[in-house]
């Protein structure tokens, strides 16, 4: 039997869902105390709706276990969900129509909850560079989104984009059309390949998450002075700097860079952009809790 | 009942299979006369082996019908097959192990048969730009292949590559990060979209053949003087010119440009490359017949 705290207080569940995983956080609405967390599989309803709702319930369930709560308490949770893919109207509608097991649910983009988390519920802007890339601002109830176009036609400056440039460059050089760079040996070793044909076999039909795992090669070669790798890093970071510059036109009070590429990418940004970045205050899943608090009628 | 000509003469079937279709040609080995042709669905054993052998048999069957032959005669055909995808070892082995219904079968790449066809069975080189792109030479029993890397990491200068540049450029400009170009209106009209989010929804998860259908936008805008489109056309054609230049180092006696993009792309090639191109003598499927004649023991 679980503790019965849910009867007396409002308990919030924040969900941050994306193409590779889904994070949940359980928070006491009165005290703000984190009660438990959960991690589950992919949750992008544009890719796979059934998998998304299954991952959300799984992450919620794990957070309840982590908090030492009874699974039956799931129907007392007030839930805020931020998801990749729901910037498109169809996946958003499908999520909103979900016959969910919670007491209340509000759904928005992964960008919105990341921004709310980074700025503790206040207005602001974020730039994300992880597997994909995008910019987002929320100022005076106006939302602006830049990028989030997807792979391979967009997401410049992201991990997938950087990895794709590595593969393109190495294949051209193995064909003798460009000079070999330090990236050649790094890519061949990483993929366990011995020539271009091996690489072609290995990368065929791969998705953005595969390419994102190759992004480190750009930074490693660039740090060792490889001019082509430096040019790629500069082009990617230049795009991210331009996104940031455009978002500053919306007059956000704060801007944060988030996503898995942050530690590597930050030093490559234009200095005027880098110097104005603020560290995110909370995680995106905590931003989802804030979103639920702001948007759920009780 | 079909005519019994197959008893007395060698009848050859040439097959050219690729990602979107499979062409067959039936040829009398003594007279060289074309007896019939057939067209069937995709035949790329790297993508789908079962579909490939089904398309090959379908195309062969249609060529027999076109030639007014009995379907039972299929086991008398000496068959040469050129396929996309068999530059990789695994699909090639699978094709060679096929318990085919023919009298004899020899399998090689689509590049090899295209080259044999273009130069009437003699040594030479080809550059292909259609949905994908690549270069190939066959000189003094030595084969050289450049490109054929696939989409989205390779195939520069191909239809898919050009279409991808259009989508990237238009999305950047609709985000306000680049100036709009003539390609914006052309792409929105072609896709029936009204904004960037529409485009993102439409292009998500699309493959190379989708992007190849957008390549005309580059040439149309470039012909109307759009500087960005001109730069894209020049970059793509510059790559193809470099491939050709590298192939000339193999000393082929002839070089042909083939593939669906040829009529548009040719004028953008460097003049030294363009002036040395020869028209292909035969089709790739006729090249497959030549391959069968050169490689089948009788």
Coordinates of C-alpha atoms in Angstrom, one line a residue:
Chain A
X1 CA 0.0 0.0 0.0
X2 CA 1.3 3.4 -0.9
X3 CA 1.3 6.6 1.2
X4 CA -1.9 8.5 0.9
X5 CA -0.4 12.0 0.6
X6 CA -2.1 12.4 -2.8
X7 CA -5.5 12.8 -1.2
X8 CA -4.6 16.0 0.6
X9 CA -2.1 17.8 -1.7
X10 CA -1.9 18.5 -5.4
X11 CA 0.8 16.2 -6.9
X12 CA 2.2 17.2 -10.3
X13 CA 3.9 15.0 -12.8
X14 CA 6.1 16.6 -15.4
X15 CA 6.9 14.7 -18.6
X16 CA 9.6 15.5 -21.2
X17 CA 9.3 13.3 -24.2
X18 CA 11.6 13.1 -27.2
X19 CA 12.8 10.8 -30.0
X20 CA 15.0 8.7 -27.8
X21 CA 13.6 8.9 -24.3
X22 CA 10.9 10.1 -21.9
X23 CA 11.7 11.6 -18.5
X24 CA 9.1 12.0 -15.7
X25 CA 9.3 14.0 -12.4
X26 CA 6.9 13.8 -9.6
X27 CA 6.6 17.0 -7.5
X28 CA 4.6 18.1 -4.4
X29 CA 2.7 21.1 -5.6
X30 CA 2.6 22.8 -2.1
X31 CA 6.2 22.3 -1.1
X32 CA 7.8 22.0 -4.5
X33 CA 9.7 19.0 -3.3
X34 CA 10.7 16.3 -5.8
X35 CA 9.1 13.0 -4.8
X36 CA 10.5 10.8 -7.5
X37 CA 11.7 10.4 -11.1
X38 CA 11.3 7.9 -14.0
X39 CA 12.9 7.2 -17.3
X40 CA 11.3 5.4 -20.2
X41 CA 11.7 4.9 -24.0
X42 CA 11.0 7.2 -27.0
X43 CA 8.0 9.5 -26.9
X44 CA 7.6 11.4 -30.2
X45 CA 3.9 11.1 -31.3
X46 CA 4.9 12.2 -34.9
X47 CA 7.0 9.1 -35.1
X48 CA 4.9 6.6 -33.1
X49 CA 1.7 7.5 -31.2
X50 CA 1.2 4.1 -29.4
X51 CA 4.9 4.0 -28.3
X52 CA 4.6 7.6 -27.0
X53 CA 1.6 7.0 -24.7
X54 CA 3.2 3.7 -23.6
X55 CA 6.4 5.5 -22.7
X56 CA 4.6 8.3 -20.9
X57 CA 2.7 5.8 -18.7
X58 CA 5.8 3.8 -18.2
X59 CA 7.8 6.9 -17.0
X60 CA 4.9 8.0 -14.8
X61 CA 4.7 4.5 -13.3
X62 CA 8.5 4.5 -12.6
X63 CA 8.3 7.9 -10.9
X64 CA 5.4 6.6 -8.7
X65 CA 7.5 3.6 -7.7
X66 CA 10.5 5.8 -7.1
X67 CA 8.3 8.0 -4.8
X68 CA 7.1 4.8 -3.0
X69 CA 3.5 5.5 -4.2
X70 CA 0.8 3.0 -5.1
X71 CA 0.3 2.7 -8.9
X72 CA -3.4 3.3 -8.4
X73 CA -2.5 6.9 -7.5
X74 CA -1.9 7.6 -11.1
X75 CA -5.4 8.9 -11.5
X76 CA -4.8 11.7 -9.0
X77 CA -1.8 13.2 -10.8
X78 CA -2.0 16.6 -12.5
X79 CA 0.3 16.1 -15.5
X80 CA 2.1 18.5 -17.8
X81 CA 3.6 17.0 -20.9
X82 CA 6.1 18.5 -23.3
X83 CA 6.8 16.5 -26.5
X84 CA 8.8 16.6 -29.6
X85 CA 6.6 16.4 -32.7
X86 CA 3.6 18.3 -31.4
X87 CA 4.5 21.5 -33.1
X88 CA 2.7 19.7 -36.0
X89 CA -1.1 20.0 -35.7
X90 CA -2.0 16.3 -36.2
X91 CA 0.2 14.7 -33.5
X92 CA -0.9 17.5 -31.0
X93 CA -4.6 16.8 -31.7
X94 CA -4.1 13.0 -31.2
X95 CA -2.3 13.6 -27.9
X96 CA -5.1 15.9 -26.7
X97 CA -7.7 13.3 -27.5
X98 CA -5.9 10.6 -25.6
X99 CA -8.1 8.9 -22.9
X100 CA -5.3 9.3 -20.4
X101 CA -5.3 7.8 -16.9
X102 CA -4.5 11.0 -15.1
X103 CA -6.6 13.5 -13.1
X104 CA -5.7 16.2 -15.6
X105 CA -3.3 16.6 -18.5
X106 CA -2.0 19.5 -20.5
X107 CA 0.2 19.0 -23.6
X108 CA 2.7 21.3 -25.3
X109 CA 5.9 21.2 -27.2
X110 CA 9.2 20.1 -25.7
X111 CA 10.5 23.6 -26.5
X112 CA 7.9 25.3 -24.4
X113 CA 8.6 23.2 -21.3
X114 CA 12.4 23.5 -21.8
X115 CA 12.0 27.3 -21.9
X116 CA 9.7 27.3 -18.8
X117 CA 12.2 25.1 -16.9
X118 CA 15.3 27.1 -18.0
X119 CA 13.7 30.4 -16.8
X120 CA 11.8 29.1 -13.8
X121 CA 8.4 29.7 -15.4
X122 CA 9.2 33.2 -16.6
X123 CA 9.5 34.6 -20.1
X124 CA 12.8 33.9 -21.9
X125 CA 14.4 32.2 -24.9
X126 CA 16.3 28.9 -25.4
X127 CA 18.5 27.4 -28.1
X128 CA 18.6 23.6 -28.2
X129 CA 21.3 21.6 -29.8
X130 CA 21.2 17.9 -29.2
X131 CA 20.3 15.3 -31.8
X132 CA 18.4 18.2 -33.5
X133 CA 18.5 21.9 -33.2
X134 CA 16.1 24.8 -32.8
X135 CA 15.4 28.1 -31.1
X136 CA 12.4 29.2 -29.1
X137 CA 11.3 32.3 -27.3
X138 CA 8.3 33.1 -25.1
X139 CA 7.9 36.8 -24.4
X140 CA 4.7 38.6 -23.4
X141 CA 2.6 35.6 -24.4
X142 CA 4.1 35.6 -27.9
X143 CA 5.9 32.4 -29.0
X144 CA 8.6 32.3 -31.7
X145 CA 10.2 29.1 -33.0
X146 CA 13.2 28.9 -35.3
X147 CA 14.4 25.7 -36.9
X148 CA 13.1 22.3 -35.6
X149 CA 12.9 21.4 -39.2
X150 CA 14.2 17.8 -38.8
X151 CA 16.8 15.7 -40.4
X152 CA 18.3 15.7 -43.1
X153 CA 16.8 18.9 -44.4
X154 CA 17.3 21.0 -41.3
X155 CA 18.7 21.0 -37.8
X156 CA 21.9 22.7 -38.7
X157 CA 24.4 23.0 -35.9
X158 CA 22.9 19.9 -34.2
X159 CA 24.7 16.6 -33.5
X160 CA 23.0 14.9 -36.4
X161 CA 24.0 17.7 -38.8
X162 CA 27.6 17.6 -37.5
X163 CA 27.8 13.8 -37.9
X164 CA 26.4 14.0 -41.4
X165 CA 29.1 16.5 -42.4
X166 CA 31.7 14.1 -41.1
X167 CA 30.4 11.2 -43.2
X168 CA 30.0 13.4 -46.3
X169 CA 33.5 14.8 -46.0
X170 CA 35.2 11.4 -45.3
X171 CA 33.4 9.7 -48.3
X172 CA 34.5 12.5 -50.6
X173 CA 38.1 12.2 -49.5
X174 CA 38.1 8.4 -49.8
X175 CA 37.0 9.0 -53.4
X176 CA 40.0 11.2 -53.9
X177 CA 37.8 14.3 -54.5
X178 CA 38.9 16.1 -51.3
X179 CA 42.0 15.9 -49.2
X180 CA 42.0 13.4 -46.3
X181 CA 41.5 15.0 -42.8
X182 CA 41.9 13.9 -39.2
X183 CA 38.2 12.9 -39.4
X184 CA 39.0 10.0 -41.7
X185 CA 40.7 7.8 -39.2
X186 CA 38.3 8.9 -36.4
X187 CA 35.3 7.9 -38.4
X188 CA 36.7 4.6 -39.8
X189 CA 37.7 3.6 -36.2
X190 CA 34.3 4.7 -34.7
X191 CA 32.3 2.7 -37.3
X192 CA 34.8 -0.2 -37.4
X193 CA 35.1 0.2 -41.2
X194 CA 38.2 -0.2 -43.4
X195 CA 37.1 1.7 -46.5
X196 CA 34.4 3.9 -48.2
X197 CA 32.3 1.0 -49.3
X198 CA 32.1 -0.3 -45.6
X199 CA 31.0 3.2 -44.6
X200 CA 28.3 3.3 -47.3
X201 CA 27.0 0.0 -46.1
X202 CA 27.1 1.1 -42.4
X203 CA 25.4 4.5 -42.8
X204 CA 22.7 3.4 -45.3
X205 CA 19.2 4.0 -43.9
X206 CA 20.5 5.3 -40.6
X207 CA 18.5 8.0 -38.8
X208 CA 19.5 11.3 -37.0
X209 CA 20.4 9.6 -33.7
X210 CA 23.0 7.5 -35.5
X211 CA 24.6 10.6 -37.0
X212 CA 24.4 12.5 -33.7
X213 CA 26.8 9.9 -32.2
X214 CA 29.4 10.9 -34.8
X215 CA 29.4 14.6 -33.8
X216 CA 32.2 14.3 -31.4
X217 CA 34.6 13.6 -34.3
X218 CA 34.2 17.2 -35.6
X219 CA 35.2 18.6 -32.2
X220 CA 38.0 16.2 -31.6
X221 CA 39.6 16.8 -35.0
X222 CA 39.0 20.6 -34.7
X223 CA 40.7 20.6 -31.3
X224 CA 43.7 18.9 -33.0
X225 CA 43.8 21.7 -35.5
X226 CA 42.1 20.0 -38.5
X227 CA 41.0 22.9 -40.8
X228 CA 38.1 21.2 -42.4
X229 CA 36.7 20.1 -39.0
X230 CA 37.2 23.7 -37.7
X231 CA 35.2 25.0 -40.7
X232 CA 32.4 22.5 -40.0
X233 CA 32.3 23.5 -36.3
X234 CA 32.3 27.2 -37.3
X235 CA 29.5 26.8 -39.8
X236 CA 27.3 24.8 -37.3
X237 CA 28.0 27.2 -34.5
X238 CA 27.6 30.2 -36.8
X239 CA 24.0 29.0 -37.5
X240 CA 23.3 28.6 -33.8
X241 CA 24.7 32.1 -33.2
X242 CA 22.4 33.5 -35.9
X243 CA 19.4 31.7 -34.3
X244 CA 20.3 33.3 -31.0
X245 CA 20.7 36.7 -32.6
X246 CA 17.3 36.5 -34.2
X247 CA 15.7 35.4 -30.9
X248 CA 17.2 38.4 -29.1
X249 CA 15.1 40.6 -31.4
X250 CA 12.1 39.3 -29.3
X251 CA 13.6 41.0 -26.2
X252 CA 13.7 38.0 -23.9
X253 CA 15.1 38.7 -20.4
X254 CA 17.2 35.6 -20.4
X255 CA 18.6 33.1 -23.0
X256 CA 19.9 29.6 -22.3
X257 CA 21.7 27.0 -24.5
X258 CA 20.5 23.5 -23.7
X259 CA 20.8 20.0 -25.2
X260 CA 23.5 17.4 -25.3
X261 CA 25.8 19.3 -27.5
X262 CA 26.0 22.3 -25.1
X263 CA 29.4 21.5 -23.5
X264 CA 31.2 21.2 -26.8
X265 CA 29.3 23.8 -28.9
X266 CA 29.3 26.7 -26.4
X267 CA 33.0 27.7 -27.0
X268 CA 32.4 27.8 -30.8
X269 CA 29.6 30.4 -30.6
X270 CA 30.2 34.0 -31.5
X271 CA 31.5 35.8 -28.3
X272 CA 28.6 38.4 -28.2
X273 CA 26.2 35.5 -28.1
X274 CA 28.2 33.3 -25.7
X275 CA 28.6 36.1 -23.2
X276 CA 24.9 36.7 -22.9
X277 CA 23.9 33.1 -22.2
X278 CA 22.4 32.2 -18.8
X279 CA 22.5 28.7 -17.2
X280 CA 19.1 27.0 -17.2
X281 CA 17.5 27.1 -13.8
X282 CA 15.5 23.9 -14.0
X283 CA 15.3 20.8 -16.3
X284 CA 12.7 20.6 -19.1
X285 CA 10.6 18.0 -17.1
X286 CA 10.5 20.5 -14.2
X287 CA 9.3 23.0 -16.8
X288 CA 6.5 20.5 -17.6
X289 CA 5.5 20.7 -14.0
X290 CA 5.4 24.5 -14.2
X291 CA 3.4 24.2 -17.4
X292 CA 0.8 22.0 -15.6
X293 CA 0.6 24.4 -12.7
X294 CA 0.1 27.4 -15.1
X295 CA -2.4 25.6 -17.3
X296 CA -4.5 23.2 -15.3
X297 CA -7.8 24.3 -13.9
X298 CA -8.5 22.9 -10.4
Chain B
X1 CA 1.5 -21.4 -78.1
X2 CA 4.5 -19.2 -78.7
X3 CA 7.0 -19.3 -81.6
X4 CA 9.8 -21.8 -81.2
X5 CA 12.6 -19.6 -82.3
X6 CA 14.3 -20.0 -78.9
X7 CA 15.2 -23.6 -79.7
X8 CA 17.5 -22.7 -82.5
X9 CA 19.0 -19.3 -81.5
X10 CA 20.4 -17.8 -78.4
X11 CA 18.0 -15.3 -77.0
X12 CA 19.3 -12.8 -74.5
X13 CA 17.4 -10.8 -71.9
X14 CA 18.9 -7.6 -70.5
X15 CA 17.7 -6.3 -67.2
X16 CA 18.4 -2.8 -65.7
X17 CA 17.0 -2.6 -62.2
X18 CA 17.0 0.3 -59.8
X19 CA 15.2 1.9 -56.9
X20 CA 12.1 2.9 -58.8
X21 CA 11.8 0.6 -61.8
X22 CA 13.1 -2.4 -63.7
X23 CA 13.5 -2.5 -67.5
X24 CA 13.9 -5.6 -69.6
X25 CA 14.9 -6.1 -73.2
X26 CA 14.8 -9.3 -75.2
X27 CA 17.3 -9.5 -78.0
X28 CA 18.1 -12.1 -80.7
X29 CA 21.7 -13.0 -80.1
X30 CA 22.4 -13.8 -83.8
X31 CA 20.8 -10.8 -85.5
X32 CA 20.9 -8.3 -82.6
X33 CA 17.3 -7.6 -83.3
X34 CA 15.2 -6.3 -80.3
X35 CA 12.3 -8.7 -79.9
X36 CA 10.4 -7.1 -77.0
X37 CA 10.7 -5.0 -73.9
X38 CA 9.1 -5.0 -70.4
X39 CA 8.8 -2.5 -67.5
X40 CA 8.2 -3.5 -63.9
X41 CA 8.6 -2.1 -60.4
X42 CA 11.6 -1.4 -58.1
X43 CA 14.6 -3.8 -58.2
X44 CA 17.2 -2.8 -55.7
X45 CA 18.2 -5.9 -53.6
X46 CA 19.8 -3.8 -50.9
X47 CA 16.4 -2.2 -50.3
X48 CA 14.2 -5.4 -50.8
X49 CA 15.4 -8.7 -52.2
X50 CA 12.0 -10.3 -52.6
X51 CA 10.6 -7.3 -54.5
X52 CA 13.7 -7.3 -56.7
X53 CA 13.4 -10.9 -57.9
X54 CA 9.7 -10.4 -58.4
X55 CA 10.3 -7.3 -60.5
X56 CA 12.9 -9.0 -62.6
X57 CA 10.6 -11.9 -63.3
X58 CA 7.7 -9.5 -64.0
X59 CA 9.8 -7.4 -66.4
X60 CA 11.0 -10.6 -68.2
X61 CA 7.5 -11.9 -68.5
X62 CA 6.3 -8.7 -70.0
X63 CA 9.2 -8.7 -72.5
X64 CA 8.2 -12.3 -73.5
X65 CA 4.6 -11.2 -74.0
X66 CA 5.7 -8.1 -76.0
X67 CA 7.7 -10.5 -78.2
X68 CA 4.7 -12.8 -78.6
X69 CA 6.6 -15.7 -76.9
X70 CA 5.2 -18.4 -74.6
X71 CA 5.9 -17.7 -70.9
X72 CA 7.4 -21.2 -70.7
X73 CA 10.3 -20.0 -72.8
X74 CA 11.7 -18.1 -69.8
X75 CA 14.0 -21.1 -69.0
X76 CA 15.7 -20.7 -72.4
X77 CA 16.8 -17.1 -71.8
X78 CA 20.4 -16.1 -71.3
X79 CA 20.1 -13.2 -68.9
X80 CA 22.4 -10.3 -68.0
X81 CA 21.3 -8.2 -65.0
X82 CA 22.6 -4.9 -63.8
X83 CA 21.3 -3.7 -60.4
X84 CA 21.6 -0.8 -58.0
X85 CA 22.8 -2.0 -54.6
X86 CA 25.0 -4.9 -55.7
X87 CA 28.2 -2.8 -55.3
X88 CA 27.7 -4.0 -51.7
X89 CA 28.8 -7.6 -51.1
X90 CA 25.8 -9.0 -49.3
X91 CA 23.1 -8.1 -51.9
X92 CA 25.4 -9.3 -54.7
X93 CA 25.8 -12.7 -53.0
X94 CA 22.1 -13.0 -52.4
X95 CA 21.4 -12.3 -56.1
X96 CA 24.0 -14.8 -57.3
X97 CA 22.5 -17.5 -55.0
X98 CA 19.0 -16.9 -56.4
X99 CA 17.4 -20.1 -57.8
X100 CA 16.4 -18.2 -61.0
X101 CA 14.1 -19.6 -63.7
X102 CA 16.5 -18.7 -66.6
X103 CA 18.9 -20.9 -68.6
X104 CA 21.8 -18.7 -67.4
X105 CA 22.2 -15.6 -65.4
X106 CA 25.0 -13.1 -64.7
X107 CA 24.7 -10.2 -62.3
X108 CA 26.6 -7.0 -62.0
X109 CA 26.1 -3.4 -61.0
X110 CA 23.8 -1.0 -62.8
X111 CA 26.9 1.1 -63.4
X112 CA 28.7 -1.6 -65.3
X113 CA 25.8 -2.3 -67.7
X114 CA 25.2 1.4 -68.2
X115 CA 28.9 1.8 -69.2
X116 CA 28.8 -1.2 -71.5
X117 CA 25.6 0.1 -73.1
X118 CA 26.9 3.7 -73.5
X119 CA 30.1 2.5 -75.2
X120 CA 28.7 -0.5 -77.1
X121 CA 30.6 -3.1 -75.0
X122 CA 33.9 -1.3 -75.2
X123 CA 35.9 0.4 -72.4
X124 CA 34.8 3.8 -71.3
X125 CA 33.5 5.9 -68.5
X126 CA 30.1 7.2 -67.5
X127 CA 28.7 9.8 -65.0
X128 CA 25.2 9.2 -63.9
X129 CA 23.0 12.0 -62.4
X130 CA 19.4 11.0 -61.8
X131 CA 17.9 10.5 -58.4
X132 CA 21.4 9.7 -57.2
X133 CA 24.8 10.4 -58.7
X134 CA 28.1 8.6 -59.4
X135 CA 31.0 8.0 -61.8
X136 CA 32.3 4.8 -63.2
X137 CA 35.1 3.8 -65.5
X138 CA 36.0 0.4 -67.0
X139 CA 39.4 0.6 -68.7
X140 CA 41.8 -2.4 -69.4
X141 CA 39.8 -4.6 -67.1
X142 CA 40.1 -2.1 -64.3
X143 CA 37.0 -0.8 -62.7
X144 CA 36.8 2.6 -60.8
X145 CA 33.8 3.9 -59.0
X146 CA 33.3 7.3 -57.6
X147 CA 30.3 8.4 -55.5
X148 CA 27.2 6.2 -55.3
X149 CA 27.2 6.9 -51.6
X150 CA 23.5 7.3 -51.3
X151 CA 21.2 9.9 -49.7
X152 CA 21.4 12.1 -47.7
X153 CA 25.1 11.7 -47.0
X154 CA 26.3 11.6 -50.6
X155 CA 25.0 11.8 -54.3
X156 CA 26.0 15.4 -54.7
X157 CA 24.9 16.9 -57.9
X158 CA 22.0 14.4 -58.2
X159 CA 18.3 15.2 -58.3
X160 CA 17.8 14.3 -54.7
X161 CA 20.8 16.5 -53.6
X162 CA 19.5 19.5 -55.6
X163 CA 16.0 19.0 -54.1
X164 CA 17.4 18.8 -50.6
X165 CA 19.2 22.1 -51.1
X166 CA 16.0 23.7 -52.2
X167 CA 14.1 22.6 -49.0
X168 CA 17.0 23.6 -46.7
X169 CA 17.3 27.0 -48.3
X170 CA 13.6 27.8 -48.3
X171 CA 13.2 26.7 -44.7
X172 CA 16.1 28.9 -43.6
X173 CA 14.6 31.9 -45.4
X174 CA 11.1 31.3 -44.0
X175 CA 12.7 31.4 -40.5
X176 CA 14.2 34.8 -41.5
X177 CA 17.8 33.5 -41.3
X178 CA 18.4 33.9 -45.1
X179 CA 16.9 36.2 -47.8
X180 CA 13.9 34.7 -49.7
X181 CA 14.7 33.6 -53.2
X182 CA 12.7 32.7 -56.3
X183 CA 12.8 29.1 -55.0
X184 CA 10.4 29.9 -52.1
X185 CA 7.3 30.4 -54.2
X186 CA 8.2 27.5 -56.5
X187 CA 8.6 25.1 -53.6
X188 CA 5.5 26.2 -51.7
X189 CA 3.5 25.9 -55.0
X190 CA 4.9 22.5 -55.9
X191 CA 4.2 21.0 -52.4
X192 CA 0.9 22.9 -52.0
X193 CA 2.1 24.4 -48.7
X194 CA 1.5 27.8 -47.3
X195 CA 4.3 28.1 -44.7
X196 CA 7.4 26.5 -43.2
X197 CA 5.5 24.3 -40.8
X198 CA 3.5 22.8 -43.8
X199 CA 6.8 22.1 -45.5
X200 CA 8.3 20.5 -42.4
X201 CA 5.2 18.2 -42.2
X202 CA 5.3 17.4 -45.9
X203 CA 9.0 16.6 -46.2
X204 CA 9.3 14.6 -42.9
X205 CA 10.4 11.0 -43.6
X206 CA 10.6 11.5 -47.3
X207 CA 13.2 9.6 -49.4
X208 CA 15.5 10.5 -52.2
X209 CA 12.9 10.0 -54.9
X210 CA 10.7 12.7 -53.3
X211 CA 13.5 15.2 -53.2
X212 CA 14.6 14.4 -56.8
X213 CA 11.2 15.6 -58.0
X214 CA 12.1 19.1 -56.5
X215 CA 15.3 19.4 -58.5
X216 CA 13.7 21.3 -61.4
X217 CA 13.1 24.2 -59.0
X218 CA 16.9 24.9 -58.8
X219 CA 17.2 25.1 -62.6
X220 CA 14.0 27.1 -63.1
X221 CA 15.0 29.7 -60.5
X222 CA 18.6 29.7 -61.8
X223 CA 17.4 30.4 -65.4
X224 CA 15.4 33.3 -64.0
X225 CA 18.6 34.7 -62.5
X226 CA 18.2 33.7 -58.8
X227 CA 21.7 34.0 -57.4
X228 CA 21.2 31.3 -54.7
X229 CA 19.8 28.8 -57.2
X230 CA 22.7 29.6 -59.5
X231 CA 25.1 28.9 -56.7
X232 CA 23.4 25.5 -55.9
X233 CA 23.5 24.5 -59.6
X234 CA 27.1 25.5 -59.8
X235 CA 28.1 23.6 -56.7
X236 CA 26.3 20.4 -57.9
X237 CA 27.6 20.6 -61.4
X238 CA 31.1 21.5 -60.0
X239 CA 31.1 18.2 -58.1
X240 CA 30.0 16.3 -61.3
X241 CA 32.8 18.0 -63.2
X242 CA 35.3 16.9 -60.6
X243 CA 34.1 13.3 -60.8
X244 CA 34.5 13.5 -64.6
X245 CA 37.9 15.0 -64.3
X246 CA 39.0 12.2 -61.9
X247 CA 37.6 9.6 -64.2
X248 CA 39.6 11.0 -67.2
X249 CA 42.8 10.1 -65.2
X250 CA 41.9 6.4 -66.0
X251 CA 42.3 7.2 -69.7
X252 CA 38.9 6.1 -71.0
X253 CA 38.4 6.5 -74.7
X254 CA 34.9 7.8 -74.3
X255 CA 32.8 9.4 -71.5
X256 CA 29.0 9.8 -71.4
X257 CA 26.7 11.6 -69.0
X258 CA 23.5 9.7 -68.4
X259 CA 20.5 9.7 -66.1
X260 CA 17.4 11.8 -65.8
X261 CA 19.1 15.1 -64.9
X262 CA 21.3 15.0 -68.0
X263 CA 19.3 17.5 -70.2
X264 CA 19.3 20.2 -67.4
X265 CA 22.7 19.5 -65.8
X266 CA 24.9 19.3 -69.0
X267 CA 25.0 23.1 -69.6
X268 CA 26.2 23.7 -66.0
X269 CA 29.3 21.5 -66.3
X270 CA 32.7 23.0 -66.7
X271 CA 33.2 23.6 -70.5
X272 CA 36.4 21.4 -70.7
X273 CA 34.3 18.5 -69.3
X274 CA 31.1 19.2 -71.3
X275 CA 33.0 19.4 -74.6
X276 CA 34.6 15.9 -74.2
X277 CA 31.3 14.1 -73.5
X278 CA 30.0 11.5 -76.0
X279 CA 26.4 10.5 -76.4
X280 CA 25.6 7.0 -75.1
X281 CA 25.3 4.5 -77.9
X282 CA 22.9 2.1 -76.2
X283 CA 20.6 2.0 -73.2
X284 CA 21.7 0.3 -69.9
X285 CA 19.4 -2.7 -70.5
X286 CA 21.1 -3.2 -73.8
X287 CA 24.4 -3.0 -71.9
X288 CA 23.0 -5.9 -69.7
X289 CA 22.6 -7.9 -72.9
X290 CA 26.2 -7.2 -73.9
X291 CA 27.2 -8.2 -70.4
X292 CA 25.4 -11.5 -70.7
X293 CA 27.1 -12.1 -74.1
X294 CA 30.5 -11.3 -72.6
X295 CA 30.1 -13.3 -69.4
X296 CA 27.9 -16.3 -70.0
X297 CA 29.5 -19.7 -70.8
X298 CA 27.6 -21.6 -73.4

